[in-house]
Amino acid sequence: MAKKNQSLGEFIIENQNEFKYSSGELSRLINSIRLAAKVVNHEVNKAGLVDILGAAGDLNIQGEDQQKLDVYANEVFIKTLTNREIVCGIASEEEDDYITIKGRNEKNDNKYVVLIDPLDGSSNIDVNVSVGTIFSVYRRVTPSGTPVTMDDFLQPGINQVAAGYIVYGTSTMIVYTTGHGVNGFTLNPAIGTYYLSHPLMKFPETGTIYSVNEGNYIHFPQGVKDYIKYCQKEEEDRPYTSRYIGSLVSDFHRNMIKGGIYIYPNTSKNPDGKLRLLYECNPMAMIAEQAGGLASNGFKRILEIQPISLHQRVPFFCGSKKMVEKAEEFMANAK
Ligand code: AHM
Ligand code: MG
């Protein structure tokens, strides 16, 4: 049972039996993420103070400028998970290829792979706007004792055994699920402990917030244009409020608490959308569904999409159930 004010450490131990393959391994994995998140949080918090800002000069595989803190966060999460020998493989939005981890005595016998976006929304750091980390955990599908292969990473989101995010906001929070609801823990920075502050989080069934980069309106598919016009119409509880931070974790987090929909559609510029199926959409989709919300590519459930490549992008419609259903209706009618 989730008890408010319980520390994350206590919560992990108390709830590890809920997990059907319980072996303590997943708990240790979540623990490692908790630890790495503290280290990254410390660095993100002093981003305005130290000379760590600015592009590192490298471009990541998507051809975008990589900020120094992206590189840092990527290293911290990979090192923490590697050194603790908990996972058999990691794929990161910041790495071109997946990383194989042989584990204890080079036996390749760890069960889980982690997919991670170490610092999402990092273009917001320079302007002191919240950023986040998104993670996703799967059981490997290839036999234990052999090195991981691409098949272990290219699993549909429905196979996720855990997913979560960290929001480095006005306070730092870890929100995660192992398939038994979504719980949110807030960091008390004075003592470095996360406490359960948001037990069993739920998306309101409907809401009045829509989050989309309307600057791209002209490039949106007709269904999204029609849905936006619907949101703006003076009728019933509309017009809705438009709120867009440009940091997926923060936009999602607000919408989960207040009720809303986040949309990053395909556009004429980005025909597959912008967000990555494996590092961003699948974990957020699992959390959304666990919290009673929905996640779709406009036509079908995100979690059922069979991935074909590590850095695959996908249109993303996510949030309160009724709002996502309504947006899907507009997409279907505009087809
Ligand atoms: P990133 O992984 O390069 O940080 O990009 C993902 C981010 C999301 O957090 C955010 O919702 C979106 O990109 C914003 O994109 P845009 O500036 O095109 O609206
Ligand atoms: Mg990202």
Short mmCIF file of N, CA, C and O in Angstrom, two decimals, residues 170-289:
data_model
loop_
_atom_site.label_atom_id
_atom_site.label_comp_id
_atom_site.label_asym_id
_atom_site.label_seq_id
_atom_site.Cartn_x
_atom_site.Cartn_y
_atom_site.Cartn_z
N THR A 170 10.33 23.03 -10.33
CA THR A 170 10.41 23.86 -9.12
C THR A 170 10.76 22.95 -7.95
O THR A 170 11.43 23.36 -7.01
N SER A 171 10.27 21.72 -7.99
CA SER A 171 10.89 20.69 -7.17
C SER A 171 11.19 19.52 -8.09
O SER A 171 10.63 19.43 -9.18
N THR A 172 12.08 18.66 -7.66
CA THR A 172 12.46 17.52 -8.51
C THR A 172 11.61 16.32 -8.10
O THR A 172 11.48 16.02 -6.92
N MET A 173 11.04 15.67 -9.11
CA MET A 173 10.19 14.52 -8.81
C MET A 173 10.56 13.31 -9.66
O MET A 173 10.95 13.48 -10.82
N ILE A 174 10.39 12.13 -9.09
CA ILE A 174 10.42 10.89 -9.87
C ILE A 174 8.99 10.37 -9.91
O ILE A 174 8.34 10.26 -8.86
N VAL A 175 8.52 10.09 -11.11
CA VAL A 175 7.18 9.53 -11.27
C VAL A 175 7.38 8.23 -12.04
O VAL A 175 8.02 8.23 -13.09
N TYR A 176 6.91 7.10 -11.50
CA TYR A 176 7.13 5.87 -12.25
C TYR A 176 6.04 4.84 -11.99
O TYR A 176 5.24 4.96 -11.06
N THR A 177 6.03 3.84 -12.86
CA THR A 177 5.08 2.74 -12.72
C THR A 177 5.78 1.42 -13.02
O THR A 177 6.68 1.36 -13.85
N THR A 178 5.35 0.38 -12.30
CA THR A 178 5.80 -0.97 -12.66
C THR A 178 4.56 -1.77 -13.10
O THR A 178 4.55 -2.99 -13.03
N GLY A 179 3.53 -1.05 -13.51
CA GLY A 179 2.32 -1.72 -13.97
C GLY A 179 1.27 -1.84 -12.88
O GLY A 179 0.27 -2.54 -13.03
N HIS A 180 1.49 -1.17 -11.75
CA HIS A 180 0.51 -1.18 -10.65
C HIS A 180 0.17 0.24 -10.26
O HIS A 180 0.25 0.62 -9.09
N GLY A 181 -0.14 1.05 -11.24
CA GLY A 181 -0.46 2.45 -10.96
C GLY A 181 0.80 3.30 -11.01
O GLY A 181 1.92 2.80 -11.16
N VAL A 182 0.58 4.59 -10.89
CA VAL A 182 1.67 5.56 -11.05
C VAL A 182 1.86 6.30 -9.74
O VAL A 182 0.89 6.80 -9.16
N ASN A 183 3.09 6.33 -9.27
CA ASN A 183 3.36 7.06 -8.02
C ASN A 183 4.43 8.12 -8.24
O ASN A 183 5.38 7.90 -8.99
N GLY A 184 4.26 9.25 -7.58
CA GLY A 184 5.19 10.36 -7.73
C GLY A 184 5.88 10.67 -6.41
O GLY A 184 5.24 10.73 -5.35
N PHE A 185 7.19 10.86 -6.48
CA PHE A 185 8.02 11.10 -5.29
C PHE A 185 8.75 12.43 -5.46
O PHE A 185 9.33 12.69 -6.51
N THR A 186 8.72 13.25 -4.43
CA THR A 186 9.36 14.56 -4.51
C THR A 186 10.64 14.56 -3.69
O THR A 186 10.68 14.05 -2.56
N LEU A 187 11.68 15.13 -4.29
CA LEU A 187 12.99 15.17 -3.61
C LEU A 187 13.01 16.27 -2.56
O LEU A 187 12.66 17.42 -2.84
N ASN A 188 13.41 15.88 -1.35
CA ASN A 188 13.73 16.89 -0.34
C ASN A 188 15.23 17.16 -0.48
O ASN A 188 16.04 16.34 -0.06
N PRO A 189 15.60 18.28 -1.10
CA PRO A 189 17.01 18.47 -1.43
C PRO A 189 17.89 18.62 -0.20
O PRO A 189 19.09 18.33 -0.25
N ALA A 190 17.29 19.01 0.92
CA ALA A 190 18.10 19.20 2.13
C ALA A 190 18.70 17.88 2.60
O ALA A 190 19.83 17.85 3.10
N ILE A 191 17.97 16.79 2.41
CA ILE A 191 18.50 15.51 2.89
C ILE A 191 18.67 14.48 1.78
O ILE A 191 19.06 13.35 2.02
N GLY A 192 18.35 14.90 0.56
CA GLY A 192 18.59 14.01 -0.59
C GLY A 192 17.69 12.79 -0.63
O GLY A 192 18.08 11.74 -1.14
N THR A 193 16.49 12.90 -0.07
CA THR A 193 15.57 11.76 -0.07
C THR A 193 14.30 12.12 -0.84
O THR A 193 13.79 13.23 -0.72
N TYR A 194 13.82 11.13 -1.64
CA TYR A 194 12.54 11.32 -2.34
C TYR A 194 11.43 10.76 -1.45
O TYR A 194 11.55 9.65 -0.93
N TYR A 195 10.36 11.53 -1.30
CA TYR A 195 9.21 11.08 -0.52
C TYR A 195 7.98 10.93 -1.40
O TYR A 195 7.77 11.75 -2.31
N LEU A 196 7.17 9.94 -1.10
CA LEU A 196 5.92 9.74 -1.85
C LEU A 196 5.00 10.93 -1.60
O LEU A 196 4.49 11.10 -0.50
N SER A 197 4.83 11.74 -2.61
CA SER A 197 4.00 12.94 -2.47
C SER A 197 2.72 12.82 -3.30
O SER A 197 1.73 13.47 -3.02
N HIS A 198 2.76 11.99 -4.34
CA HIS A 198 1.62 11.86 -5.25
C HIS A 198 1.30 10.37 -5.45
O HIS A 198 1.66 9.78 -6.46
N PRO A 199 0.65 9.74 -4.45
CA PRO A 199 0.32 8.32 -4.61
C PRO A 199 -0.77 8.13 -5.66
O PRO A 199 -1.67 8.94 -5.79
N LEU A 200 -0.65 7.05 -6.41
CA LEU A 200 -1.64 6.63 -7.41
C LEU A 200 -2.20 7.80 -8.23
O LEU A 200 -3.37 8.16 -8.12
N MET A 201 -1.32 8.37 -9.01
CA MET A 201 -1.70 9.53 -9.83
C MET A 201 -2.68 9.12 -10.92
O MET A 201 -2.56 8.03 -11.49
N LYS A 202 -3.63 9.97 -11.20
CA LYS A 202 -4.65 9.68 -12.22
C LYS A 202 -4.87 10.89 -13.11
O LYS A 202 -5.02 12.00 -12.61
N PHE A 203 -4.88 10.65 -14.41
CA PHE A 203 -5.32 11.70 -15.34
C PHE A 203 -6.80 11.95 -15.10
O PHE A 203 -7.58 10.98 -15.12
N PRO A 204 -7.25 13.17 -14.92
CA PRO A 204 -8.69 13.40 -14.95
C PRO A 204 -9.23 12.86 -16.28
O PRO A 204 -8.51 12.93 -17.29
N GLU A 205 -10.44 12.34 -16.28
CA GLU A 205 -10.98 11.71 -17.49
C GLU A 205 -11.02 12.68 -18.67
O GLU A 205 -10.83 12.31 -19.82
N THR A 206 -11.27 13.95 -18.35
CA THR A 206 -11.19 14.97 -19.38
C THR A 206 -10.56 16.21 -18.76
O THR A 206 -10.32 16.24 -17.56
N GLY A 207 -10.27 17.20 -19.59
CA GLY A 207 -9.63 18.40 -19.04
C GLY A 207 -9.85 19.58 -19.94
O GLY A 207 -10.62 19.50 -20.92
N THR A 208 -9.17 20.68 -19.64
CA THR A 208 -9.39 21.89 -20.44
C THR A 208 -8.08 22.49 -20.94
O THR A 208 -8.00 23.66 -21.26
N ILE A 209 -7.02 21.65 -20.97
CA ILE A 209 -5.73 22.17 -21.44
C ILE A 209 -5.30 21.42 -22.70
O ILE A 209 -5.35 20.19 -22.73
N TYR A 210 -4.91 22.14 -23.72
CA TYR A 210 -4.29 21.46 -24.87
C TYR A 210 -2.88 22.03 -25.05
O TYR A 210 -2.64 23.22 -24.93
N SER A 211 -1.94 21.11 -25.30
CA SER A 211 -0.52 21.48 -25.39
C SER A 211 0.02 21.06 -26.74
O SER A 211 0.16 19.87 -27.01
N VAL A 212 0.30 22.03 -27.57
CA VAL A 212 0.82 21.74 -28.91
C VAL A 212 1.59 22.96 -29.38
O VAL A 212 1.28 24.09 -28.97
N ASN A 213 2.60 22.75 -30.18
CA ASN A 213 3.36 23.89 -30.71
C ASN A 213 2.59 24.48 -31.89
O ASN A 213 2.75 24.07 -33.03
N GLU A 214 1.75 25.45 -31.56
CA GLU A 214 0.84 25.99 -32.57
C GLU A 214 1.55 26.80 -33.65
O GLU A 214 0.95 27.09 -34.70
N GLY A 215 2.80 27.12 -33.40
CA GLY A 215 3.59 27.81 -34.43
C GLY A 215 3.71 26.96 -35.70
O GLY A 215 3.93 27.48 -36.79
N ASN A 216 3.56 25.65 -35.52
CA ASN A 216 3.66 24.74 -36.68
C ASN A 216 2.31 24.49 -37.34
O ASN A 216 2.20 23.62 -38.21
N TYR A 217 1.29 25.21 -36.91
CA TYR A 217 -0.10 24.95 -37.34
C TYR A 217 -0.22 24.69 -38.84
O TYR A 217 -0.83 23.72 -39.27
N ILE A 218 0.41 25.55 -39.61
CA ILE A 218 0.29 25.46 -41.07
C ILE A 218 0.75 24.10 -41.61
O ILE A 218 0.27 23.63 -42.63
N HIS A 219 1.66 23.48 -40.87
CA HIS A 219 2.22 22.18 -41.31
C HIS A 219 1.45 20.99 -40.75
O HIS A 219 1.81 19.84 -41.01
N PHE A 220 0.44 21.23 -39.90
CA PHE A 220 -0.25 20.11 -39.24
C PHE A 220 -1.20 19.39 -40.20
O PHE A 220 -1.74 20.00 -41.12
N PRO A 221 -1.46 18.10 -39.92
CA PRO A 221 -2.47 17.39 -40.71
C PRO A 221 -3.85 18.00 -40.42
O PRO A 221 -4.07 18.59 -39.35
N GLN A 222 -4.76 17.84 -41.36
CA GLN A 222 -6.09 18.48 -41.25
C GLN A 222 -6.80 18.09 -39.95
O GLN A 222 -7.44 18.92 -39.31
N GLY A 223 -6.66 16.82 -39.54
CA GLY A 223 -7.34 16.36 -38.32
C GLY A 223 -6.91 17.16 -37.10
O GLY A 223 -7.73 17.49 -36.23
N VAL A 224 -5.62 17.47 -37.01
CA VAL A 224 -5.11 18.23 -35.86
C VAL A 224 -5.58 19.68 -35.95
O VAL A 224 -5.99 20.28 -34.95
N LYS A 225 -5.57 20.23 -37.16
CA LYS A 225 -6.08 21.60 -37.34
C LYS A 225 -7.54 21.67 -36.87
O LYS A 225 -7.93 22.59 -36.15
N ASP A 226 -8.32 20.67 -37.29
CA ASP A 226 -9.75 20.66 -36.92
C ASP A 226 -9.91 20.52 -35.40
O ASP A 226 -10.76 21.16 -34.79
N TYR A 227 -9.08 19.66 -34.80
CA TYR A 227 -9.18 19.48 -33.35
C TYR A 227 -8.82 20.77 -32.62
O TYR A 227 -9.49 21.15 -31.65
N ILE A 228 -7.81 21.48 -33.10
CA ILE A 228 -7.42 22.74 -32.45
C ILE A 228 -8.57 23.76 -32.54
O ILE A 228 -8.89 24.44 -31.57
N LYS A 229 -9.19 23.80 -33.69
CA LYS A 229 -10.34 24.72 -33.86
C LYS A 229 -11.46 24.33 -32.88
O LYS A 229 -12.12 25.19 -32.30
N TYR A 230 -11.65 23.02 -32.71
CA TYR A 230 -12.65 22.52 -31.74
C TYR A 230 -12.28 23.00 -30.33
O TYR A 230 -13.14 23.48 -29.58
N CYS A 231 -10.99 22.90 -29.97
CA CYS A 231 -10.54 23.32 -28.63
C CYS A 231 -10.80 24.82 -28.41
O CYS A 231 -11.02 25.27 -27.30
N GLN A 232 -10.76 25.57 -29.50
CA GLN A 232 -10.87 27.03 -29.39
C GLN A 232 -12.30 27.54 -29.50
O GLN A 232 -12.55 28.73 -29.36
N LYS A 233 -13.21 26.62 -29.81
CA LYS A 233 -14.60 27.04 -30.04
C LYS A 233 -15.31 27.39 -28.73
O LYS A 233 -15.10 26.74 -27.71
N GLU A 234 -16.14 28.41 -28.76
CA GLU A 234 -16.92 28.82 -27.59
C GLU A 234 -18.14 27.91 -27.49
O GLU A 234 -19.15 28.14 -28.17
N GLU A 235 -18.03 26.84 -26.71
CA GLU A 235 -19.13 25.88 -26.59
C GLU A 235 -18.86 25.00 -25.37
O GLU A 235 -17.70 24.62 -25.14
N GLU A 236 -19.89 24.66 -24.62
CA GLU A 236 -19.75 23.85 -23.40
C GLU A 236 -18.61 24.37 -22.53
O GLU A 236 -18.61 25.54 -22.17
N ASP A 237 -17.59 23.51 -22.25
CA ASP A 237 -16.48 23.98 -21.38
C ASP A 237 -15.34 24.60 -22.19
O ASP A 237 -14.25 24.80 -21.69
N ARG A 238 -15.55 24.86 -23.46
CA ARG A 238 -14.52 25.45 -24.30
C ARG A 238 -14.76 26.95 -24.48
O ARG A 238 -15.87 27.40 -24.25
N PRO A 239 -13.82 27.72 -24.90
CA PRO A 239 -12.50 27.35 -25.36
C PRO A 239 -11.59 26.82 -24.22
O PRO A 239 -11.67 27.28 -23.10
N TYR A 240 -10.75 25.87 -24.61
CA TYR A 240 -9.76 25.34 -23.67
C TYR A 240 -8.60 26.30 -23.52
O TYR A 240 -8.45 27.25 -24.29
N THR A 241 -7.77 25.99 -22.53
CA THR A 241 -6.56 26.79 -22.30
C THR A 241 -5.40 26.17 -23.06
O THR A 241 -5.26 24.94 -23.06
N SER A 242 -4.60 26.99 -23.68
CA SER A 242 -3.41 26.47 -24.37
C SER A 242 -2.19 26.64 -23.46
O SER A 242 -1.96 27.73 -22.94
N ARG A 243 -1.47 25.54 -23.23
CA ARG A 243 -0.27 25.59 -22.38
C ARG A 243 0.80 24.73 -23.05
O ARG A 243 0.59 23.53 -23.24
N TYR A 244 1.92 25.31 -23.40
CA TYR A 244 2.98 24.53 -24.05
C TYR A 244 4.34 25.01 -23.55
O TYR A 244 4.75 26.13 -23.81
N ILE A 245 4.99 24.14 -22.79
CA ILE A 245 6.31 24.48 -22.24
C ILE A 245 7.39 24.15 -23.26
O ILE A 245 8.42 24.82 -23.34
N GLY A 246 7.15 23.10 -24.05
CA GLY A 246 8.17 22.66 -24.99
C GLY A 246 9.14 21.70 -24.32
O GLY A 246 10.26 21.49 -24.76
N SER A 247 8.70 21.13 -23.21
CA SER A 247 9.47 20.15 -22.47
C SER A 247 8.47 19.04 -22.15
O SER A 247 7.59 19.23 -21.30
N LEU A 248 8.56 17.94 -22.90
CA LEU A 248 7.52 16.92 -22.84
C LEU A 248 7.17 16.50 -21.41
O LEU A 248 6.01 16.40 -21.04
N VAL A 249 8.22 16.25 -20.61
CA VAL A 249 7.98 15.77 -19.25
C VAL A 249 7.13 16.76 -18.46
O VAL A 249 6.17 16.39 -17.77
N SER A 250 7.45 18.04 -18.58
CA SER A 250 6.72 19.05 -17.81
C SER A 250 5.30 19.22 -18.34
O SER A 250 4.35 19.36 -17.56
N ASP A 251 5.15 19.23 -19.66
CA ASP A 251 3.81 19.36 -20.23
C ASP A 251 2.94 18.17 -19.83
O ASP A 251 1.78 18.32 -19.47
N PHE A 252 3.53 16.97 -19.89
CA PHE A 252 2.80 15.76 -19.53
C PHE A 252 2.42 15.80 -18.05
O PHE A 252 1.29 15.49 -17.67
N HIS A 253 3.38 16.17 -17.22
CA HIS A 253 3.18 16.17 -15.77
C HIS A 253 2.03 17.11 -15.38
O HIS A 253 1.14 16.73 -14.61
N ARG A 254 2.05 18.30 -15.95
CA ARG A 254 0.97 19.25 -15.66
C ARG A 254 -0.37 18.69 -16.13
O ARG A 254 -1.37 18.74 -15.41
N ASN A 255 -0.38 18.14 -17.35
CA ASN A 255 -1.65 17.63 -17.88
C ASN A 255 -2.18 16.45 -17.06
O ASN A 255 -3.38 16.28 -16.92
N MET A 256 -1.27 15.63 -16.54
CA MET A 256 -1.72 14.49 -15.73
C MET A 256 -2.38 15.00 -14.44
O MET A 256 -3.36 14.44 -13.96
N ILE A 257 -1.84 16.06 -13.90
CA ILE A 257 -2.41 16.58 -12.65
C ILE A 257 -3.70 17.37 -12.91
O ILE A 257 -4.70 17.20 -12.22
N LYS A 258 -3.69 18.18 -13.96
CA LYS A 258 -4.84 19.08 -14.16
C LYS A 258 -5.86 18.57 -15.18
O LYS A 258 -6.98 19.06 -15.22
N GLY A 259 -5.45 17.66 -16.05
CA GLY A 259 -6.34 17.20 -17.12
C GLY A 259 -6.03 17.94 -18.39
O GLY A 259 -6.16 19.16 -18.46
N GLY A 260 -5.59 17.22 -19.41
CA GLY A 260 -5.24 17.88 -20.66
C GLY A 260 -4.72 16.90 -21.68
O GLY A 260 -4.63 15.70 -21.43
N ILE A 261 -4.40 17.44 -22.85
CA ILE A 261 -3.87 16.62 -23.93
C ILE A 261 -2.59 17.26 -24.47
O ILE A 261 -2.50 18.49 -24.59
N TYR A 262 -1.60 16.41 -24.75
CA TYR A 262 -0.35 16.85 -25.39
C TYR A 262 -0.36 16.28 -26.80
O TYR A 262 -0.64 15.09 -27.00
N ILE A 263 -0.05 17.12 -27.77
CA ILE A 263 0.02 16.63 -29.16
C ILE A 263 1.32 17.07 -29.81
O ILE A 263 1.68 18.25 -29.79
N TYR A 264 2.06 16.11 -30.36
CA TYR A 264 3.14 16.44 -31.30
C TYR A 264 2.87 15.64 -32.56
O TYR A 264 3.23 14.48 -32.67
N PRO A 265 2.16 16.26 -33.50
CA PRO A 265 1.74 15.49 -34.67
C PRO A 265 2.85 15.35 -35.71
O PRO A 265 3.90 16.00 -35.59
N ASN A 266 2.59 14.56 -36.73
CA ASN A 266 3.43 14.61 -37.91
C ASN A 266 3.17 15.95 -38.58
O ASN A 266 2.07 16.50 -38.48
N THR A 267 4.16 16.51 -39.22
CA THR A 267 3.98 17.78 -39.91
C THR A 267 4.55 17.61 -41.31
O THR A 267 5.22 16.61 -41.60
N SER A 268 4.31 18.60 -42.17
CA SER A 268 4.89 18.46 -43.50
C SER A 268 6.43 18.49 -43.40
O SER A 268 7.12 17.91 -44.22
N LYS A 269 6.97 19.14 -42.34
CA LYS A 269 8.44 19.15 -42.17
C LYS A 269 8.94 17.84 -41.57
O LYS A 269 9.97 17.33 -41.96
N ASN A 270 8.22 17.33 -40.56
CA ASN A 270 8.60 16.07 -39.90
C ASN A 270 7.49 15.04 -40.12
O ASN A 270 6.58 14.91 -39.30
N PRO A 271 7.54 14.32 -41.25
CA PRO A 271 6.42 13.45 -41.62
C PRO A 271 6.14 12.34 -40.61
O PRO A 271 5.04 11.78 -40.60
N ASP A 272 7.12 12.01 -39.76
CA ASP A 272 6.86 10.99 -38.73
C ASP A 272 6.69 11.62 -37.36
O ASP A 272 6.72 10.92 -36.34
N GLY A 273 6.56 12.93 -37.28
CA GLY A 273 6.53 13.58 -35.98
C GLY A 273 7.94 13.85 -35.51
O GLY A 273 8.91 13.62 -36.25
N LYS A 274 8.08 14.32 -34.29
CA LYS A 274 9.41 14.63 -33.78
C LYS A 274 9.86 13.67 -32.68
O LYS A 274 11.03 13.35 -32.56
N LEU A 275 8.91 13.23 -31.88
CA LEU A 275 9.28 12.47 -30.68
C LEU A 275 9.63 11.03 -31.01
O LEU A 275 9.13 10.46 -31.98
N ARG A 276 10.48 10.46 -30.19
CA ARG A 276 10.97 9.09 -30.45
C ARG A 276 10.09 8.07 -29.77
O ARG A 276 9.79 8.19 -28.57
N LEU A 277 9.73 7.07 -30.52
CA LEU A 277 8.85 6.03 -30.00
C LEU A 277 9.45 5.36 -28.76
O LEU A 277 8.78 5.19 -27.75
N LEU A 278 10.74 4.98 -28.86
CA LEU A 278 11.30 4.15 -27.80
C LEU A 278 11.71 4.93 -26.55
O LEU A 278 11.59 4.41 -25.44
N TYR A 279 12.22 6.14 -26.73
CA TYR A 279 12.75 6.86 -25.57
C TYR A 279 11.75 7.80 -24.93
O TYR A 279 11.92 8.20 -23.78
N GLU A 280 10.75 8.24 -25.72
CA GLU A 280 9.83 9.25 -25.20
C GLU A 280 8.38 8.74 -25.17
O GLU A 280 7.73 8.76 -24.14
N CYS A 281 7.90 8.28 -26.34
CA CYS A 281 6.46 7.99 -26.43
C CYS A 281 6.06 6.72 -25.67
O CYS A 281 5.06 6.73 -24.95
N ASN A 282 6.80 5.64 -25.82
CA ASN A 282 6.39 4.41 -25.13
C ASN A 282 6.37 4.57 -23.61
O ASN A 282 5.36 4.22 -22.98
N PRO A 283 7.45 5.10 -23.00
CA PRO A 283 7.37 5.24 -21.54
C PRO A 283 6.24 6.17 -21.10
O PRO A 283 5.49 5.86 -20.17
N MET A 284 6.06 7.30 -21.81
CA MET A 284 4.98 8.21 -21.43
C MET A 284 3.62 7.54 -21.64
O MET A 284 2.68 7.77 -20.88
N ALA A 285 3.53 6.72 -22.69
CA ALA A 285 2.26 6.02 -22.97
C ALA A 285 1.94 5.03 -21.85
O ALA A 285 0.79 4.91 -21.42
N MET A 286 2.95 4.31 -21.37
CA MET A 286 2.68 3.35 -20.28
C MET A 286 2.21 4.10 -19.03
O MET A 286 1.25 3.71 -18.37
N ILE A 287 2.90 5.20 -18.72
CA ILE A 287 2.50 5.98 -17.54
C ILE A 287 1.08 6.51 -17.73
O ILE A 287 0.24 6.41 -16.83
N ALA A 288 0.82 7.05 -18.94
CA ALA A 288 -0.51 7.61 -19.20
C ALA A 288 -1.59 6.54 -18.99
O ALA A 288 -2.57 6.77 -18.28
N GLU A 289 -1.38 5.37 -19.58
CA GLU A 289 -2.41 4.32 -19.45
C GLU A 289 -2.56 3.85 -18.01
O GLU A 289 -3.66 3.61 -17.53
#
